Amino acid sequence: MAKEKGTKETAKKKQTGDDPPRGDFSSQKKSRKLCGTNYPLSIAFIVVNEFCERFSYYGMKALLTLYFLNFLHWDENLSTTIYHAFSGLCYFTPVLGALIADTWLGKFKTIIYLSIVYVIGHVIKSVGAIPTVGDQVVHVGLSMLGLALIALGTGGIKPCVAAFGGDQFEEEHAYERNKFFSVFYLAINAGSLISTFVTPVLKGDVKCFGGDCYALAFGVPAALMVIALVVFISGSGMYKKTPPRGNVLLEVCQCIEFAIRNRLKNFYKPIPKREHWLDWASEKYSKQLINEIKMVTRVLFLFIPLPMFWALFDQQGSRWTLQASRMNADFGGLVFQPDQMQVLNPLLILIFIPVFDFGLYPLIKMCRINFTPIRKMATGMILAGLAFAAAAIVDIKANETILPPPGPKESLIQVLNLANDSIQVTIPGQDLFQQPIAAFQDPAEYSKLTLDGAQQNFRFDLQFQGSVSTFNHTVQEKSVYSLIVCKSEGILSSHLIADLAIKPAKGLSAVRFINALDQDVNITIGKDQIISVDKNYGVANYTKLKRGKYNVQCNTEAEEFSLDLGLLDFGASYTIVITNTSANPVEARKMEDILANSIHIAWQLPQYLLISAGEVMFSITGLAFSYSQAPISMKSVLQAGWLLTVAFGNVIVLIVAQAALLEQWAEFVLFACLLFAVCIIFSIMGYFYVTVDPEELTKEEAEKKEMPSNGNEIRLAPRKTKL
């Protein structure tokens, strides 16, 4: 009867929200199982909630950069800065969410309340994307407020959802709990994969308010977040809810502070040494608390090298996308955009998780290899380093089509001969253009001019049909030029015009027109893009177009005609000369100034395969490991510590990218070498790490408390516990 009464009192305390006794929660009712397995039915609601939340987050995030550029009209630098600031904030706020969950509300209530904040942020963000709501200042204000609330919501619930899912399993079902984290990761990547496809389509294909419908594209993720909240609340009656222990973080900090202060105070006194520096807090704090803090600090210490993995992993959305923009993305009529290659990662994750869980890991176990979590994570780091080594090789090949940037006191120049006969170009003091240049000849490459200073005036001697004409042009250093040689009304003339120095971004092509006719020309590309080019060798500005075959309509005062431009390929820069000949009244002569991307984007597949396999081994294992090594009262805090490694990884990228100032392939090699070095350090640290079971330590303390004293003090012999 006494035992039954105690059980009822314990249950009553849990219902009233009082602090539970330290120990297991076997008094709670057994949860309903999923389809006759050992998986609690409640995890189905948690997994669906995570899928909807990740759909919401990644769907919104996929549009942010274009939203900043095209809707808020920010430049690329500001857009990139705000984008990364938001991403970093989303991984710093988990500390706040974990603190709230473990010390105040508990995981269940924290997820609900911060999900409501999450939804409000999405709604504000969607309203801010409506053009008719206020002016530019209002749009920016609403957007920033919405993003701040979204960062608080997604970051706050991030450490709670995974830990809350792990709480649903009984102690004897540790194997199923580890598999849950794989299913949990599947839900994350499924939501990311689908939303990355859907939201850009909603933005681009659906038109509202006279343009791209950002309001709808942001509204759909908001609706998915509402669904996530409803699904999570629906499973409320099935959840195993662990009440908060109290102000754990404050207690931990006070214990650590007391241990340090006590050690320094007795530093020179003849007192026996203690096994661990935290044992100096034993005069004031319980042994269980000290042991729990030892566990947490040791795991956090083990986390120190981990941000380097995320520094490499998160470059898929930046450096690897920029690399893809310099590659050929034509798959036999199906054209990929550079940023769509990011879809490979979640897609490969969905494939790799069952392959690893049901194929690779059991096979390794059959070979009697002890593939511990530490070894899995180290292997994941090695695979990520190999991925960047592969990316460096691909980058070297992709750079073969870029224009080498001119250095100080250097410029690049090519000659476009638009006259009706060959010309010989001579620049005194320069050893260039040894061969005559035929009429309308497409130059094979640019030639390098050497200057005396930041700018220089050069003399160009043009030999044409037996006579020599001299022209003077001023050239600036670090610039790219085309010298246009033409004959108008029997007189030879030349013009020096500035060319595009770098490849067009995002795999676009650039085209400009030179009008050799004696009438102004209006060129219509698509439905409403009109380019006006002056007569007698007027030059239009560059126009960026998507890769494809183009047939444009042209209008002059006297006639209308069409021009077939042919294929404007990925990353190429073209000069189109509109001229007339005796054989054809009007024709377009196309010259390729910057070569098109020749390396196919499929060569990025090996690096995506390697880094996705590395993510499965590193991230899923680390997520389960950080949960398994955390005391019951500090699981969300340790999950937040795991997520903080992602935030610090982004900081590393910014530091290396700004400080190194290397070529891209060299930067990839640097990151790979840094990760290999960090992997060695992590492996050494992991070798000396002894895995512990927090539940076993909790049982030991509970058994000691339950031992009868019979009114006498029982002195227990001290026993060392490996931590």
XYZ file of C-alpha atoms in Angstrom:
723
model
C 0.000 0.000 0.000
C 2.827 2.377 0.766
C 4.283 1.773 -2.683
C 0.891 2.318 -4.326
C 0.393 5.540 -2.379
C 3.802 6.783 -3.429
C 3.010 6.051 -7.051
C -0.230 7.985 -6.858
C 1.516 10.928 -5.239
C 4.162 10.925 -7.949
C 1.526 10.871 -10.659
C -0.328 13.691 -8.941
C 2.830 15.806 -8.864
C 3.362 15.275 -12.571
C -0.186 16.335 -13.334
C 0.156 19.504 -11.307
C 3.447 20.381 -13.012
C 5.625 20.113 -9.910
C 9.202 19.043 -10.282
C 9.340 15.288 -10.687
C 11.679 13.117 -8.701
C 14.979 12.393 -10.337
C 14.850 8.975 -11.836
C 12.882 7.187 -14.514
C 9.237 7.738 -15.203
C 8.054 4.190 -15.120
C 4.969 5.302 -13.242
C 3.657 6.918 -16.384
C 1.260 4.877 -18.436
C 2.703 2.900 -21.308
C 2.216 4.635 -24.642
C 0.244 3.093 -27.478
C 2.412 1.397 -30.081
C 2.543 1.970 -33.816
C 1.326 -1.015 -35.869
C 2.459 -3.650 -33.381
C 6.037 -2.333 -33.184
C 7.934 -0.845 -30.262
C 7.531 2.636 -31.751
C 5.088 4.841 -29.786
C 2.126 6.074 -31.819
C 2.878 9.602 -30.610
C 6.024 9.856 -32.745
C 3.852 9.818 -35.897
C 2.483 13.220 -34.885
C 5.983 14.490 -34.126
C 7.371 13.339 -37.487
C 4.471 14.885 -39.451
C 4.913 18.089 -37.463
C 8.612 18.174 -38.367
C 7.867 17.559 -42.062
C 5.410 20.473 -42.203
C 7.719 22.764 -40.227
C 10.703 22.034 -42.458
C 8.532 22.533 -45.559
C 7.563 25.883 -44.093
C 11.126 26.931 -43.265
C 12.938 25.807 -46.414
C 10.101 26.904 -48.696
C 10.312 30.428 -47.307
C 14.110 30.474 -47.236
C 14.405 29.394 -50.883
C 12.815 32.697 -51.963
C 14.596 35.095 -49.628
C 17.513 36.187 -51.813
C 15.358 36.884 -54.869
C 12.800 38.599 -52.640
C 15.477 40.940 -51.291
C 16.797 41.651 -54.786
C 13.591 41.963 -56.796
C 10.955 43.080 -54.283
C 12.886 45.121 -51.724
C 15.378 46.217 -54.428
C 18.480 45.674 -52.312
C 21.858 45.067 -53.890
C 23.528 41.659 -53.861
C 25.873 42.426 -50.959
C 23.110 43.597 -48.623
C 20.841 40.728 -49.673
C 23.578 38.180 -48.974
C 24.417 39.754 -45.610
C 20.803 39.731 -44.386
C 20.300 36.194 -45.697
C 23.268 34.819 -43.737
C 22.399 36.894 -40.678
C 18.947 35.306 -40.665
C 20.397 31.813 -41.178
C 22.855 32.298 -38.338
C 20.148 33.649 -36.005
C 18.055 30.527 -36.648
C 20.855 28.434 -35.143
C 21.650 30.715 -32.199
C 18.062 30.917 -30.893
C 17.959 27.172 -30.015
C 19.830 28.084 -26.830
C 16.898 30.274 -25.804
C 14.386 27.559 -26.719
C 16.286 24.933 -24.753
C 16.522 27.244 -21.744
C 12.774 27.881 -21.803
C 11.992 24.171 -22.198
C 14.310 22.814 -19.516
C 13.792 25.532 -16.904
C 10.271 26.878 -17.328
C 7.638 25.485 -19.718
C 8.834 22.010 -20.620
C 9.341 20.776 -24.171
C 5.634 20.308 -25.015
C 4.489 23.811 -24.093
C 7.628 25.405 -25.532
C 6.960 23.806 -28.916
C 3.344 25.024 -28.896
C 4.012 28.605 -27.765
C 7.005 29.189 -30.041
C 5.133 27.583 -32.958
C 2.480 30.262 -32.489
C 5.260 32.886 -32.660
C 6.502 31.075 -35.780
C 3.078 31.321 -37.447
C 2.747 35.016 -36.577
C 6.158 35.645 -38.150
C 5.096 33.902 -41.368
C 1.877 35.915 -41.535
C 3.708 39.212 -41.029
C 6.270 38.184 -43.655
C 3.486 37.376 -46.154
C 1.686 40.672 -45.508
C 4.972 42.529 -45.999
C 5.226 40.962 -49.481
C 1.945 42.534 -50.650
C 2.879 45.549 -52.837
C -0.256 47.530 -51.937
C 0.451 47.412 -48.189
C 2.394 50.579 -47.393
C 5.588 51.848 -48.953
C 9.154 50.550 -49.110
C 9.813 51.356 -45.450
C 6.720 49.387 -44.370
C 7.719 46.419 -46.525
C 11.237 46.342 -45.059
C 9.946 46.762 -41.500
C 7.366 43.990 -41.812
C 9.847 41.692 -43.522
C 12.502 42.144 -40.844
C 9.971 41.727 -38.028
C 8.593 38.597 -39.665
C 12.064 37.110 -40.145
C 13.002 37.852 -36.528
C 9.887 36.042 -35.260
C 10.491 33.138 -37.654
C 14.088 32.839 -36.425
C 12.869 32.813 -32.822
C 10.179 30.241 -33.633
C 12.177 27.809 -35.754
C 15.273 28.072 -33.590
C 13.336 27.869 -30.334
C 11.524 24.641 -31.194
C 14.501 23.055 -32.964
C 16.181 21.510 -29.885
C 12.839 20.609 -28.312
C 11.188 18.591 -31.091
C 14.015 16.064 -31.530
C 14.482 15.645 -27.774
C 10.717 15.429 -27.218
C 10.543 12.638 -29.786
C 13.312 10.768 -27.994
C 11.411 11.127 -24.705
C 8.525 9.057 -26.073
C 10.527 5.812 -25.990
C 10.920 3.562 -22.963
C 14.390 2.770 -21.659
C 14.397 -0.737 -23.098
C 13.700 0.555 -26.621
C 16.990 2.391 -27.196
C 17.434 0.714 -30.609
C 14.064 2.015 -31.821
C 14.889 5.456 -30.429
C 18.081 5.617 -32.508
C 16.081 4.615 -35.599
C 13.595 7.378 -34.780
C 16.303 9.985 -35.360
C 16.811 8.563 -38.870
C 13.066 8.812 -39.560
C 13.129 12.294 -38.071
C 15.909 13.257 -40.488
C 13.943 11.741 -43.366
C 11.042 14.044 -42.523
C 13.368 17.060 -42.514
C 14.766 16.298 -45.949
C 11.406 15.322 -47.453
C 9.992 18.698 -46.401
C 13.061 20.471 -47.763
C 12.964 18.574 -51.070
C 9.294 19.239 -51.831
C 9.246 22.870 -50.713
C 12.355 23.727 -52.738
C 10.416 22.704 -55.858
C 6.970 24.038 -54.956
C 7.510 27.557 -53.613
C 9.604 28.861 -56.553
C 6.851 27.634 -58.887
C 4.221 29.475 -56.847
C 6.322 32.622 -56.968
C 7.148 32.574 -60.681
C 4.203 30.888 -62.413
C 1.416 32.565 -60.429
C 1.101 36.294 -61.058
C -0.489 38.721 -58.600
C -0.399 42.499 -58.175
C 1.181 42.732 -61.635
C 4.269 40.624 -60.942
C 5.739 37.608 -59.163
C 3.453 36.485 -56.356
C 5.752 36.572 -53.338
C 2.763 37.002 -51.018
C 1.334 33.623 -52.097
C 4.749 31.958 -52.089
C 5.276 33.083 -48.475
C 1.651 32.370 -47.546
C 1.827 28.657 -48.379
C 4.708 28.030 -45.905
C 2.648 29.941 -43.331
C -0.273 27.560 -43.961
C 2.040 24.548 -43.588
C 3.226 25.890 -40.239
C -0.395 26.150 -39.079
C -0.900 22.514 -40.117
C 2.263 21.550 -38.214
C 0.910 23.191 -35.067
C -2.517 21.554 -35.399
C -0.988 18.102 -35.971
C 1.282 18.441 -32.962
C -1.557 19.511 -30.656
C -3.717 16.636 -31.957
C -1.355 14.098 -30.419
C -1.350 15.790 -27.015
C -3.126 12.953 -25.220
C -0.558 10.373 -26.361
C 2.653 12.191 -25.455
C 4.916 11.302 -22.587
C 5.637 14.750 -21.133
C 8.652 15.311 -18.921
C 8.062 18.367 -16.717
C 10.828 20.978 -16.433
C 13.247 20.492 -13.601
C 13.685 24.170 -12.760
C 16.315 26.740 -13.609
C 18.827 24.119 -14.701
C 21.137 26.462 -16.588
C 21.447 28.833 -13.631
C 22.116 25.916 -11.290
C 24.772 24.558 -13.656
C 26.491 27.926 -13.939
C 26.431 28.402 -10.167
C 27.875 24.921 -9.615
C 30.701 25.511 -12.104
C 31.411 28.941 -10.614
C 31.541 27.522 -7.083
C 33.866 24.674 -8.161
C 36.307 27.094 -9.801
C 36.194 29.540 -6.900
C 36.617 26.767 -4.340
C 39.570 25.287 -6.236
C 41.343 28.643 -6.481
C 40.646 29.386 -2.827
C 42.338 26.149 -1.731
C 45.000 26.086 -4.411
C 47.972 26.387 -2.040
C 46.471 24.479 0.880
C 47.605 20.896 1.624
C 44.293 19.345 0.594
C 44.133 15.987 -1.245
C 43.617 16.289 -4.961
C 40.205 15.482 -6.367
C 39.522 13.297 -9.374
C 37.752 16.003 -11.382
C 37.801 19.786 -11.141
C 33.998 19.818 -10.733
C 34.358 17.704 -7.581
C 35.421 20.911 -5.833
C 31.722 21.797 -5.759
C 30.822 18.771 -3.632
C 30.773 20.858 -0.443
C 27.654 22.636 -1.660
C 26.050 20.643 -4.502
C 24.807 17.076 -4.783
C 26.864 14.369 -6.380
C 24.135 13.681 -8.941
C 24.156 17.278 -10.167
C 27.947 17.266 -10.367
C 27.908 14.011 -12.335
C 25.293 15.391 -14.740
C 27.327 18.553 -15.300
C 30.410 16.423 -15.926
C 28.488 14.592 -18.643
C 27.280 17.783 -20.315
C 30.647 19.576 -20.222
C 32.449 16.541 -21.612
C 30.040 16.276 -24.529
C 30.226 20.031 -25.189
C 34.010 19.765 -25.138
C 33.730 16.981 -27.711
C 31.577 19.313 -29.853
C 34.347 21.934 -30.183
C 35.790 20.585 -33.497
C 32.379 19.948 -35.092
C 31.613 23.424 -36.563
C 34.217 22.798 -39.258
C 31.994 20.106 -40.793
C 29.098 22.560 -41.038
C 31.431 25.193 -42.476
C 31.852 22.900 -45.461
C 28.313 21.552 -45.558
C 26.569 24.938 -45.683
C 28.539 26.031 -48.745
C 26.205 23.995 -50.941
C 23.891 27.001 -51.064
C 26.647 29.510 -51.811
C 29.978 28.372 -53.239
C 28.703 25.226 -54.908
C 25.780 27.121 -56.437
C 28.183 29.722 -57.818
C 30.261 26.885 -59.218
C 27.155 25.425 -60.885
C 26.504 28.794 -62.554
C 29.757 28.314 -64.496
C 28.727 24.892 -65.818
C 26.538 23.456 -68.580
C 23.165 22.421 -67.110
C 21.494 20.955 -70.215
C 20.295 17.377 -69.667
C 19.084 16.626 -73.176
C 16.377 19.279 -73.253
C 15.787 19.377 -69.488
C 17.611 22.422 -68.189
C 18.574 22.753 -64.516
C 19.023 26.118 -62.870
C 22.221 26.410 -60.788
C 20.345 26.712 -57.485
C 18.245 23.639 -58.294
C 21.300 21.416 -57.837
C 20.805 21.887 -54.089
C 17.814 19.558 -54.384
C 20.295 16.698 -54.795
C 21.214 16.833 -51.115
C 17.773 16.136 -49.584
C 17.024 13.669 -52.382
C 20.211 11.717 -51.692
C 19.532 11.842 -47.955
C 16.146 10.188 -48.519
C 17.943 7.435 -50.438
C 20.953 7.044 -48.163
C 19.168 6.794 -44.807
C 17.442 3.435 -45.503
C 20.507 2.201 -47.409
C 22.756 2.931 -44.448
C 20.339 1.774 -41.726
C 19.276 -1.456 -43.398
C 22.302 -2.210 -45.559
C 25.636 -0.648 -44.698
C 25.460 -0.578 -40.882
C 24.181 -4.196 -40.536
C 26.891 -5.314 -42.966
C 29.575 -3.603 -40.899
C 28.137 -5.206 -37.778
C 28.244 -8.640 -39.438
C 31.937 -8.055 -40.091
C 32.319 -7.570 -36.319
C 33.554 -4.014 -36.689
C 32.703 -1.794 -33.738
C 31.414 1.208 -35.688
C 30.782 3.526 -32.737
C 29.020 6.919 -33.030
C 32.398 8.687 -32.749
C 33.769 6.642 -35.639
C 30.674 7.276 -37.723
C 31.002 11.025 -37.208
C 34.728 10.962 -38.032
C 33.962 9.017 -41.222
C 31.345 11.627 -42.121
C 33.959 14.364 -41.723
C 36.367 12.496 -44.008
C 33.660 12.129 -46.666
C 32.879 15.859 -46.490
C 36.568 16.657 -46.927
C 36.724 14.371 -49.976
C 33.647 16.141 -51.351
C 35.505 19.456 -51.257
C 38.564 17.893 -52.850
C 36.281 16.760 -55.690
C 34.735 20.250 -55.820
C 38.220 21.748 -56.225
C 38.953 19.511 -59.229
C 35.626 20.408 -60.839
C 36.273 24.097 -60.179
C 39.637 23.988 -61.939
C 37.983 22.499 -65.027
C 35.055 24.919 -64.898
C 37.423 27.900 -64.756
C 38.835 27.052 -68.176
C 36.022 29.027 -69.837
C 36.206 32.137 -67.663
C 38.017 35.260 -68.777
C 41.298 35.600 -66.837
C 41.008 38.866 -64.915
C 43.618 41.475 -65.909
C 45.928 42.543 -63.135
C 47.392 45.952 -62.263
C 48.761 47.791 -65.320
C 47.061 45.242 -67.574
C 44.025 45.259 -69.837
C 42.469 42.829 -72.301
C 41.508 43.767 -75.834
C 40.050 42.135 -78.945
C 39.415 43.516 -82.420
C 36.022 43.252 -84.156
C 36.558 43.915 -87.850
C 33.210 45.096 -89.247
C 34.737 46.453 -92.481
C 34.393 44.644 -95.802
C 38.015 43.479 -96.028
C 40.886 42.254 -93.860
C 42.850 44.660 -91.675
C 46.243 44.559 -89.984
C 46.330 46.101 -86.491
C 49.589 47.376 -84.985
C 50.059 48.899 -81.538
C 53.523 50.444 -81.123
C 55.341 48.945 -78.153
C 53.037 45.912 -78.003
C 53.615 42.541 -79.645
C 49.974 41.811 -80.560
C 47.844 40.876 -83.613
C 50.554 39.341 -85.777
C 48.081 38.037 -88.361
C 45.567 40.050 -90.422
C 42.006 40.023 -89.088
C 39.355 38.971 -91.596
C 36.024 40.752 -91.947
C 33.497 39.681 -89.276
C 36.002 37.228 -87.843
C 35.068 35.993 -84.353
C 38.231 36.563 -82.241
C 39.511 33.356 -80.669
C 40.643 35.098 -77.472
C 41.507 38.420 -75.908
C 45.032 39.825 -76.075
C 46.793 41.385 -73.106
C 47.843 45.012 -73.182
C 50.620 46.165 -70.825
C 50.192 49.702 -69.474
C 52.684 52.133 -67.946
C 50.248 53.176 -65.209
C 46.591 53.160 -64.197
C 45.695 54.388 -67.693
C 47.511 55.006 -70.939
C 46.790 56.462 -74.349
C 47.641 54.005 -77.126
C 48.116 54.554 -80.852
C 46.431 52.033 -83.136
C 47.761 51.776 -86.732
C 45.203 50.102 -89.017
C 46.384 48.928 -92.433
C 43.352 48.553 -94.731
C 43.377 48.022 -98.499
C 46.914 49.407 -98.938
C 46.570 52.500 -96.723
C 47.296 53.067 -93.025
C 44.942 54.926 -90.679
C 45.977 55.976 -87.164
C 43.675 56.250 -84.142
C 44.292 57.051 -80.463
C 42.343 55.514 -77.583
C 42.734 55.702 -73.791
C 42.831 52.373 -71.970
C 42.208 51.849 -68.223
C 43.964 49.118 -66.258
C 42.031 45.989 -65.172
C 39.502 46.539 -67.982
C 38.315 44.542 -70.989
C 37.748 46.203 -74.381
C 36.682 45.573 -77.943
C 38.154 47.720 -80.711
C 35.428 48.055 -83.336
C 36.812 48.786 -86.791
C 34.211 49.824 -89.348
C 33.872 51.615 -92.696
C 31.130 54.183 -93.067
C 30.664 56.208 -96.260
C 34.071 55.054 -97.498
C 35.912 56.250 -94.388
C 37.583 53.835 -91.956
C 36.886 54.539 -88.275
C 37.333 52.808 -84.921
C 35.584 52.786 -81.542
C 36.859 51.393 -78.252
C 34.029 49.964 -76.131
C 34.051 48.268 -72.731
C 33.223 44.568 -72.624
C 31.798 42.308 -69.963
C 34.695 41.172 -67.782
C 33.067 38.270 -65.908
C 30.636 35.530 -66.759
C 26.932 36.322 -66.311
C 25.707 35.083 -62.946
C 23.337 32.131 -62.361
C 24.050 30.515 -65.730
C 22.487 33.340 -67.734
C 23.842 34.532 -71.074
C 24.641 38.143 -71.960
C 24.048 39.685 -75.361
C 24.592 43.137 -76.859
C 23.793 44.455 -80.317
C 25.809 46.578 -82.758
C 23.705 48.234 -85.446
C 25.639 48.519 -88.740
C 22.533 49.759 -90.618
C 21.888 53.381 -91.544
C 18.607 53.398 -89.583
C 17.825 53.082 -85.881
C 16.611 49.602 -84.880
C 14.186 48.570 -82.113
C 14.705 44.932 -81.105
C 11.924 43.046 -79.279
C 12.962 40.066 -77.150
C 10.091 38.102 -75.684
C 6.836 39.982 -75.133
C 7.794 43.365 -73.770
C 11.590 43.722 -73.672
C 12.565 46.308 -76.300
C 16.167 47.325 -77.022
C 16.882 50.453 -79.056
C 20.161 50.619 -81.021
C 21.333 53.763 -82.822
C 22.254 53.659 -86.490
C 25.776 53.660 -87.932
C 27.419 51.259 -85.470
C 25.586 52.200 -82.334
C 26.189 49.767 -79.436
C 23.486 48.658 -76.997
C 24.080 47.714 -73.383
C 24.291 44.064 -72.368
C 21.016 42.212 -71.795
C 20.921 39.121 -69.562
C 18.807 36.255 -70.891
C 18.047 32.692 -69.888
C 19.780 30.030 -71.892
C 17.873 29.115 -75.058
C 17.339 29.662 -78.757
C 16.086 33.127 -79.679
C 14.374 34.611 -82.697
C 13.906 38.380 -82.243
C 11.713 40.898 -84.026
C 13.310 44.105 -85.329
C 11.721 47.360 -86.491
C 13.169 50.294 -88.423
C 11.411 53.271 -89.976
C 11.280 51.448 -93.292
C 10.710 47.772 -92.498
C 10.183 44.945 -90.027
C 12.284 41.800 -89.997
C 13.265 38.924 -87.716
C 16.704 37.712 -86.752
C 17.644 34.198 -85.690
C 20.202 34.506 -82.893
C 20.584 30.772 -82.497
C 21.501 29.299 -79.117
C 22.567 31.688 -76.368
C 24.356 29.250 -74.101
C 25.096 29.066 -70.351
C 27.474 31.739 -69.066
C 28.437 33.064 -72.497
C 28.723 36.696 -73.614
C 27.795 37.556 -77.204
C 28.091 40.496 -79.564
C 25.441 40.466 -82.310
C 26.194 42.636 -85.333
C 23.124 43.611 -87.379
C 24.319 44.230 -90.927
C 23.222 43.901 -94.524
C 25.004 42.148 -97.370
C 24.384 41.633 -101.036
C 23.284 38.033 -100.442
C 20.954 38.801 -97.546
C 19.361 42.225 -96.962
C 19.647 41.988 -93.151
C 21.458 39.361 -91.111
C 22.893 38.845 -87.618
C 26.591 38.031 -87.195
C 27.150 36.440 -83.766
C 30.507 36.650 -81.988
C 31.221 34.859 -78.722
C 33.232 37.145 -76.450
C 33.200 34.949 -73.308
C 33.067 31.220 -73.963
C 30.014 29.230 -72.895
C 30.245 26.825 -69.973
C 31.723 23.601 -71.330
C 31.939 21.422 -68.161
C 28.630 19.664 -67.542
C 26.899 20.221 -64.228
C 26.609 16.447 -63.762
C 30.261 16.503 -62.662
C 28.997 17.979 -59.384
C 27.220 14.716 -58.609
C 30.268 13.026 -56.958
C 30.735 15.884 -54.501
C 27.016 15.847 -53.627
C 27.139 12.076 -53.162
C 30.119 12.354 -50.829
C 28.808 15.211 -48.703
C 25.312 13.677 -48.443
C 26.782 10.362 -47.296
C 28.924 12.311 -44.855
C 25.854 14.139 -43.563
C 24.015 10.870 -42.876
C 26.958 9.539 -40.872
C 27.768 12.797 -39.120
C 24.516 14.650 -38.530
C 22.060 11.846 -37.759
C 24.602 10.091 -35.554
C 25.484 13.331 -33.778
C 21.819 14.138 -33.184
C 21.205 10.743 -31.543
C 24.531 10.832 -29.704
C 23.879 14.256 -28.139
C 20.499 12.992 -26.936
C 21.835 9.716 -25.539
C 24.646 11.395 -23.586
C 22.464 14.063 -21.965
C 20.921 13.781 -18.497
C 17.126 13.794 -18.449
C 17.025 17.367 -17.171
C 19.399 18.756 -19.799
C 18.523 17.030 -23.072
C 17.204 20.180 -24.787
C 20.232 22.160 -23.628
C 22.598 19.637 -25.180
C 20.499 19.570 -28.377
C 20.892 23.355 -28.505
C 24.638 22.925 -28.078
C 24.623 20.562 -31.056
C 22.741 23.121 -33.161
C 25.142 25.868 -32.112
C 27.885 24.005 -33.965
C 25.978 24.816 -37.181
C 25.880 28.528 -36.330
C 29.608 28.648 -35.590
C 30.238 26.765 -38.837
C 28.681 29.669 -40.763
C 30.920 32.076 -38.878
C 33.977 30.069 -39.962
C 32.914 30.366 -43.615
C 32.687 34.145 -43.361
C 36.081 34.411 -41.646
C 37.940 32.158 -44.089
C 36.239 33.623 -47.156
C 37.050 37.199 -46.113
C 40.564 36.581 -44.790
C 41.984 34.015 -47.198
C 41.281 35.849 -50.492
C 42.138 32.728 -52.463
C 40.939 31.446 -55.788
C 37.827 29.353 -55.372
C 39.480 25.988 -56.039
C 42.266 26.850 -53.587
C 39.690 27.819 -50.975
C 38.003 24.431 -51.450
C 41.357 22.706 -50.887
C 41.945 24.843 -47.773
C 38.573 23.853 -46.309
C 39.222 20.179 -47.077
C 42.624 20.299 -45.360
C 41.165 22.104 -42.342
C 38.448 19.469 -41.991
C 40.948 16.601 -42.268
C 43.052 18.215 -39.538
C 39.982 18.748 -37.356
C 38.921 15.136 -37.985
C 42.232 13.914 -36.564
C 41.761 16.094 -33.473
C 38.170 14.896 -33.063
C 39.232 11.254 -33.426
C 41.856 11.663 -30.707
C 39.310 13.312 -28.418
C 36.798 10.583 -29.202
C 39.325 7.865 -28.454
C 39.543 9.034 -24.838
C 35.801 9.644 -24.519
C 33.966 7.020 -22.458
C 30.301 6.632 -23.373
C 27.946 6.875 -20.403
C 24.300 6.042 -19.794
C 22.561 8.911 -17.982
C 19.702 6.630 -16.962
C 22.101 4.229 -15.210
C 23.578 7.075 -13.181
C 20.086 8.232 -12.279
C 19.179 4.696 -11.150
C 22.266 4.511 -8.961
C 21.313 7.717 -7.176
C 17.714 6.558 -6.776
C 18.842 3.214 -5.299
C 21.074 4.975 -2.799
C 18.178 7.175 -1.689
C 15.885 4.176 -1.265
C 18.324 2.221 0.988
C 16.898 1.992 4.557
C 18.837 3.840 7.222
C 17.083 2.476 10.411
C 17.841 5.795 11.971
C 21.577 5.314 11.605
C 23.914 6.992 9.136
C 25.269 4.564 6.569
C 28.606 5.503 5.055
C 28.978 4.236 1.526
C 32.417 3.404 0.256
C 33.368 5.864 -2.526
C 33.288 4.323 -5.966
C 34.833 5.816 -9.082
C 32.531 6.208 -12.015
C 33.925 6.583 -15.505
C 32.643 9.795 -17.059
